[in-house]
PDB file of C-alpha atoms in Angstrom:
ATOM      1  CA  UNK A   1      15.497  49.152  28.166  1.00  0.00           C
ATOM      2  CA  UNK A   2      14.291  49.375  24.880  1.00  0.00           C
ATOM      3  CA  UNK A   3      16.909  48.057  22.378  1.00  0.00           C
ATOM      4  CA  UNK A   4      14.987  48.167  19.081  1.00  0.00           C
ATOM      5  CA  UNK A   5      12.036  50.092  17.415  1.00  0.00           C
ATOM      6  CA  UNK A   6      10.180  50.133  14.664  1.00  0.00           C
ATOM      7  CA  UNK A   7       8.006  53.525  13.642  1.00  0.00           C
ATOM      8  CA  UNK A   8       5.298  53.589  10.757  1.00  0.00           C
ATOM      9  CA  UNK A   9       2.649  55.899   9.857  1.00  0.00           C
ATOM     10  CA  UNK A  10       3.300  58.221  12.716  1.00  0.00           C
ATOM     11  CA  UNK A  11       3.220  61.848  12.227  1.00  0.00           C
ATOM     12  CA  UNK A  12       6.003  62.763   9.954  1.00  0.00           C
ATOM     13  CA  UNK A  13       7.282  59.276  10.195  1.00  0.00           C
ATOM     14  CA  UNK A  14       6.482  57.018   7.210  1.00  0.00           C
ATOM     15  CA  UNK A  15       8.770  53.807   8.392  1.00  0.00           C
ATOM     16  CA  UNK A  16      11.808  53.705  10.316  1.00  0.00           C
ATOM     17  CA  UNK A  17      13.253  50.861  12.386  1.00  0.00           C
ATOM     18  CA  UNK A  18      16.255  51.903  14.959  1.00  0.00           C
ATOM     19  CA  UNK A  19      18.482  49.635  17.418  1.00  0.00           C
ATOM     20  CA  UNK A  20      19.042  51.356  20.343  1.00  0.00           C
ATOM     21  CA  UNK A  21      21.350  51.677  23.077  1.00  0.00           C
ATOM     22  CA  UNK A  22      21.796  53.432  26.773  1.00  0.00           C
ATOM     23  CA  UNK A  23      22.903  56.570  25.198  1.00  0.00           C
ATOM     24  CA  UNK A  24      21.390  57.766  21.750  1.00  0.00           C
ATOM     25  CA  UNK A  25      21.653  60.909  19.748  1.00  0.00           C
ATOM     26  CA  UNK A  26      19.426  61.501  16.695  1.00  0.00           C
ATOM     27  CA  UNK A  27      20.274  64.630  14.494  1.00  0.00           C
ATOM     28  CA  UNK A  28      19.453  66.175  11.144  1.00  0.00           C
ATOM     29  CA  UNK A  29      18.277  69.343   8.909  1.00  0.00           C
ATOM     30  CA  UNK A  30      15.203  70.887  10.407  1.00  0.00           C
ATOM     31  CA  UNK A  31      11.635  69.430   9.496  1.00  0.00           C
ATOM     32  CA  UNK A  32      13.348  65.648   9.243  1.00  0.00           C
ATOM     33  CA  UNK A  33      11.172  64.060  11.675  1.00  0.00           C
ATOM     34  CA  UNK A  34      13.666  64.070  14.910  1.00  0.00           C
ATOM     35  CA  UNK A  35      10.744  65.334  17.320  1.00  0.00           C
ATOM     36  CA  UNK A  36       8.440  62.716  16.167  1.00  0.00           C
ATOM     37  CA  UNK A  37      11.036  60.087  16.944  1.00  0.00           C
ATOM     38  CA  UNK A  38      11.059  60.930  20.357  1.00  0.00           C
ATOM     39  CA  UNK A  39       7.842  61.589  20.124  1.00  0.00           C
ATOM     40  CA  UNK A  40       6.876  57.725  19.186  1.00  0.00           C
ATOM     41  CA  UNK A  41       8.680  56.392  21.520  1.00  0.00           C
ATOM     42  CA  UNK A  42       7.718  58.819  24.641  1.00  0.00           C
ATOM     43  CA  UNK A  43       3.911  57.209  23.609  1.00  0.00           C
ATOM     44  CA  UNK A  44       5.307  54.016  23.780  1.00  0.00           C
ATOM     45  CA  UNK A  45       6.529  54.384  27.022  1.00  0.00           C
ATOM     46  CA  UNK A  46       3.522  56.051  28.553  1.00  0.00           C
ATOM     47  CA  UNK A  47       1.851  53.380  27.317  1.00  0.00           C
ATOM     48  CA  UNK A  48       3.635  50.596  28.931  1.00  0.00           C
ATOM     49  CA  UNK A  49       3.447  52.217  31.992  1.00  0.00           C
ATOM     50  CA  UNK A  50      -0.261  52.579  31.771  1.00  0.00           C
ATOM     51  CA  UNK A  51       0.199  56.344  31.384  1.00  0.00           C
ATOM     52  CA  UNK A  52      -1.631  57.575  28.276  1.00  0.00           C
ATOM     53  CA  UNK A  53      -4.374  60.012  29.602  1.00  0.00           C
ATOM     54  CA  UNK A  54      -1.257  61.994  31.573  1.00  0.00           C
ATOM     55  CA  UNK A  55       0.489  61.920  28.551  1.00  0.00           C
ATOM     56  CA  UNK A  56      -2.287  63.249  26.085  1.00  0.00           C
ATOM     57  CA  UNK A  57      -2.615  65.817  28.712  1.00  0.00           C
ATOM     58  CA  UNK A  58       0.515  67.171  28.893  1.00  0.00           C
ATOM     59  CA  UNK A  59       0.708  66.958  24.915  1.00  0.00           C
ATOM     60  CA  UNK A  60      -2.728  68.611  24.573  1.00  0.00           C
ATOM     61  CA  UNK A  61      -2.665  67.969  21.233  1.00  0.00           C
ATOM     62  CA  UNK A  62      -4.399  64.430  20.702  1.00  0.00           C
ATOM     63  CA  UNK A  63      -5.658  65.532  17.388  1.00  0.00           C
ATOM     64  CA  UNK A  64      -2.369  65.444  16.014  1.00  0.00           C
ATOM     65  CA  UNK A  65      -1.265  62.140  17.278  1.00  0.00           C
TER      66      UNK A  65
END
């Protein structure tokens, strides 16, 4: 389990560093940057697991990332 991030320079994201637990809930106004959160660390994962052309696929928006 992941139990501590750190996300710069991605998408909306300019630095943010986050201890996590088994069970987390991220909210705030519309247009914060909650998406890219999950975002980050959904491309972490697929990396890890060696997954990154599935998961550029099922994004189908490399461009942005």
């Amino acid at each position: 389990m992941i139990q501590y991030i750190r996300i710069q320079n991605f998408r909306s994201v300019k630095d943010i560093a986050l201890e996590l637990g088994p069970l987390n809930i991220v909210f705030g106004p519309n247009g914060c940057g909650k998406s890219n959160i999950y975002n980050a660390i959904h491309l972490l994962t697929a990396a890890a697991e060696g997954r990154l052309s599935g998961f550029y696929q099922r994004r189908g928006r490399s461009g942005e990332l």
